[in-house]
PDB file of C-alpha atoms in Angstrom:
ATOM      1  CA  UNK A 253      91.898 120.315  -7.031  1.00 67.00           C
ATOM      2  CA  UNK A 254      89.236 119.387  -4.582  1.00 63.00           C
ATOM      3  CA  UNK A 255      91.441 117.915  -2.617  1.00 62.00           C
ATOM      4  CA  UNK A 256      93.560 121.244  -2.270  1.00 68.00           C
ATOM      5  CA  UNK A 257      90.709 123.398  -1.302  1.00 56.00           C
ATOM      6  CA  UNK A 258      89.467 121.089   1.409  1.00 53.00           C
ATOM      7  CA  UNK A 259      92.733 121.052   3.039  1.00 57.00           C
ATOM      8  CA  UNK A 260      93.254 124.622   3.118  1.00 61.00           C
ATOM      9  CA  UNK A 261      89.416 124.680   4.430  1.00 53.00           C
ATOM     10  CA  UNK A 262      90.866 122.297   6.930  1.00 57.00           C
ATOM     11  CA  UNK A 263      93.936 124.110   7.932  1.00 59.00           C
ATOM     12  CA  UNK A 264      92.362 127.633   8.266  1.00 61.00           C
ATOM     13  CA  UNK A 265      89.123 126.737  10.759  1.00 56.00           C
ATOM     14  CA  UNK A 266      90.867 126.494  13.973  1.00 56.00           C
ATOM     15  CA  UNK A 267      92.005 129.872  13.290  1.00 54.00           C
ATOM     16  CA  UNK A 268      88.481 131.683  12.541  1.00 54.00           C
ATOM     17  CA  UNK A 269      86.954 129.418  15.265  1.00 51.00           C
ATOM     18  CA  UNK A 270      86.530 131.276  18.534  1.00 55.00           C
ATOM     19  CA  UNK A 271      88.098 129.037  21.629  1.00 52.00           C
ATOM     20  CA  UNK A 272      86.314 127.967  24.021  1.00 53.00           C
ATOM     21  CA  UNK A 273      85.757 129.940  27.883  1.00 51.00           C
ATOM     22  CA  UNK A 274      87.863 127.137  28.970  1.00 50.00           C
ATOM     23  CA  UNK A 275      90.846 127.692  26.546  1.00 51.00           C
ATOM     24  CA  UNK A 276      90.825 131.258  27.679  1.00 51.00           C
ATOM     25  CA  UNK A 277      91.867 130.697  31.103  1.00 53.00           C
ATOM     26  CA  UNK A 278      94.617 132.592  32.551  1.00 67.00           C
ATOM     27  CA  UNK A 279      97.769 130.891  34.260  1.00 71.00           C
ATOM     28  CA  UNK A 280      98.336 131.481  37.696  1.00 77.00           C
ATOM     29  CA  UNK A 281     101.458 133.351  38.180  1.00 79.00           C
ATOM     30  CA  UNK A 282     103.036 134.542  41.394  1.00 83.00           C
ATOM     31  CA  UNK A 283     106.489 135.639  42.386  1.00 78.00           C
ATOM     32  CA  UNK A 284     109.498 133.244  43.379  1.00 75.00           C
ATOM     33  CA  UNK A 285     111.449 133.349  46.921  1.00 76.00           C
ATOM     34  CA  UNK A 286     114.425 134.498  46.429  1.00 74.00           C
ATOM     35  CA  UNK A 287     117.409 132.400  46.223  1.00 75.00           C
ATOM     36  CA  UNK A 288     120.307 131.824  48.864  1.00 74.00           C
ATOM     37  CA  UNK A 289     124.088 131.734  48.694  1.00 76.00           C
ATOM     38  CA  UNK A 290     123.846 128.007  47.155  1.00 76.00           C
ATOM     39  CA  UNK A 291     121.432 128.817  44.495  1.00 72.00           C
ATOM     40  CA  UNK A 292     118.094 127.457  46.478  1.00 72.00           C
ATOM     41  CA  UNK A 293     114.722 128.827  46.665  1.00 74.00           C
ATOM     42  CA  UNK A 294     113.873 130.452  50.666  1.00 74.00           C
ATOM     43  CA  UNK A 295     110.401 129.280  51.081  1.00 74.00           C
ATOM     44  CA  UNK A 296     110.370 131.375  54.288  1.00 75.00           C
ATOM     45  CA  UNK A 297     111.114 128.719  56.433  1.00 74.00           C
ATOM     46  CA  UNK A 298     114.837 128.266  56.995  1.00 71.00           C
ATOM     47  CA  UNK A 299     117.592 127.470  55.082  1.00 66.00           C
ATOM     48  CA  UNK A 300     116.714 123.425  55.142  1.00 71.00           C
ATOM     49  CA  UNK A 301     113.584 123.390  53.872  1.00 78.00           C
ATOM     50  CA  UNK A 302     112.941 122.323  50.469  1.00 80.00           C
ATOM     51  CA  UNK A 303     110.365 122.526  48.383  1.00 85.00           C
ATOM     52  CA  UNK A 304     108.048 119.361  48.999  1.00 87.00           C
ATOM     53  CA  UNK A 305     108.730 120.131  52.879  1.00 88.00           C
ATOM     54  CA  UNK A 306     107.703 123.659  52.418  1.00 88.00           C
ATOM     55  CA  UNK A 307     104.833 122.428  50.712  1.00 92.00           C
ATOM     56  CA  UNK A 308     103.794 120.422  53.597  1.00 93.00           C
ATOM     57  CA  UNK A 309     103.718 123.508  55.960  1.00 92.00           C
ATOM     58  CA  UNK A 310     101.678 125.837  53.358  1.00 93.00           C
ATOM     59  CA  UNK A 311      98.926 123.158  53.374  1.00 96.00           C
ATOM     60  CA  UNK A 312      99.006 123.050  56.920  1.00 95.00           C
ATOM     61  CA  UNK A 313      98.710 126.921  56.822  1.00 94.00           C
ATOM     62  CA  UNK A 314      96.105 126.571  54.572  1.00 96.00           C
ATOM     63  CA  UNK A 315      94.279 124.286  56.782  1.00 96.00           C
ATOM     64  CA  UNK A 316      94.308 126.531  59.704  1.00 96.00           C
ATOM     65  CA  UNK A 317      92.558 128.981  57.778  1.00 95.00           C
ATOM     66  CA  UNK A 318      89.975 127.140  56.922  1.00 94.00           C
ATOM     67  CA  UNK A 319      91.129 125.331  53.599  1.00 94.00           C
ATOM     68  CA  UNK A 320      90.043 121.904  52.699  1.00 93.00           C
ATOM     69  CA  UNK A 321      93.644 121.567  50.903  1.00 95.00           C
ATOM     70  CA  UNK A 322      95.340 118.193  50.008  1.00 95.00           C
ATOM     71  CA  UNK A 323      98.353 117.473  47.693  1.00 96.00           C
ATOM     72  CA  UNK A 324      99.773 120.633  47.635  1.00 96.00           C
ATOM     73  CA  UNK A 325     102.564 121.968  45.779  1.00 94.00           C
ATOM     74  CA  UNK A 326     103.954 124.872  43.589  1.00 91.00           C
ATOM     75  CA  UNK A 327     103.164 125.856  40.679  1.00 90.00           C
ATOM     76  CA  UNK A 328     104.705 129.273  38.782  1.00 86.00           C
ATOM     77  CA  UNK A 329     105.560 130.325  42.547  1.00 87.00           C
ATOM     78  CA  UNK A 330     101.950 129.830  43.565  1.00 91.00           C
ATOM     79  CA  UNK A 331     100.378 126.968  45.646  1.00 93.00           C
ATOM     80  CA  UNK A 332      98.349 124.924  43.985  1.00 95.00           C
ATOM     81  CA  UNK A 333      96.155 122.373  46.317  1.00 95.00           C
ATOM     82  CA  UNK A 334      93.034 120.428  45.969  1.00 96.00           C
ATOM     83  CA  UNK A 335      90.060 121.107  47.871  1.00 95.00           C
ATOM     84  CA  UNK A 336      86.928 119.341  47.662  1.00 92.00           C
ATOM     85  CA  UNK A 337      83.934 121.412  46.818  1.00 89.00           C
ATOM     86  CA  UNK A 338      80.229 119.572  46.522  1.00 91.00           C
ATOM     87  CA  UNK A 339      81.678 116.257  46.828  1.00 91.00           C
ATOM     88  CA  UNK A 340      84.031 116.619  44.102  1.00 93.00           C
ATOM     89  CA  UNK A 341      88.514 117.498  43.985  1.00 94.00           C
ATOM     90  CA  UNK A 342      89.399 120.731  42.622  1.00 94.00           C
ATOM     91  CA  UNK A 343      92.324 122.095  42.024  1.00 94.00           C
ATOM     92  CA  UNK A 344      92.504 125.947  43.348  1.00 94.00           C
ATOM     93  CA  UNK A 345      95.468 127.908  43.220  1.00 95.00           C
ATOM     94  CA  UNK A 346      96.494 130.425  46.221  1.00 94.00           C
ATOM     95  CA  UNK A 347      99.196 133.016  46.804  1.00 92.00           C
ATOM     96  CA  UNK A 348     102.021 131.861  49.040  1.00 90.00           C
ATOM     97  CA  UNK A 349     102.158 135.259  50.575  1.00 88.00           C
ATOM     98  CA  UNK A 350      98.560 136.043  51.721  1.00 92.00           C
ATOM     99  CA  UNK A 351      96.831 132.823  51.419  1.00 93.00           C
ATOM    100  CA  UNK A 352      94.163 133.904  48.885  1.00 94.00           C
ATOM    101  CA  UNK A 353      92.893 132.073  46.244  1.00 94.00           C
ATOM    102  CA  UNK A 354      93.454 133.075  42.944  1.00 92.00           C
ATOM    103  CA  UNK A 355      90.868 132.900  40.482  1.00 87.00           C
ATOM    104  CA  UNK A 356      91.501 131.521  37.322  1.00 80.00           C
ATOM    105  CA  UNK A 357      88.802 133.465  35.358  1.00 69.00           C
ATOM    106  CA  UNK A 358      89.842 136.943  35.325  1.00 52.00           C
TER     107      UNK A 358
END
């Protein structure tokens, strides 16, 4: 019997527990290119470009404007790079459209 009320102790704490900030985080969500004729994504830079390659040249935009950004790539639509801040990666997340970061604590 003791046995039965421990696990149902057990089972129902993660629920009353609040989460953590860190749990709480949003994720970053921005809108797709649209597709062409053949079912690809336009990344706004001709029809040849794929993603990895479009990639590339958003880091390189990023850099121009001042971005420490490194191994960039999409995620949800959105760029998501790694800039070093205090000595230390961290992965920041910007909008493909303006080039602004997105903050992940809203």
């Amino acid at each position: 019997m003791m046995l039965r009320v421990l696990l149902m102790v057990l089972a129902i704490i993660p629920f009353a527990v609040p989460l953590p900030a860190a749990a709480t985080r949003i994720v970053p969500r921005c809108d797709l290119p649209m597709k062409d004729a053949k079912g690809r994504f336009d990344w706004g830079f001709g029809p040849n470009v794929g993603e990895s390659k479009a990639a590339d040249r958003y880091e390189q935009m990023l850099i121009s404007s001042g971005v420490d950004a490194h191994l960039t790539r999409f995620f949800s639509g959105c760029l998501q790079t790694w800039v070093e801040v205090d000595g230390k990666d961290k992965m920041k997340f910007y909008d493909p459209e303006t080039l602004e970061e997105i903050p992940l604590d809203r």
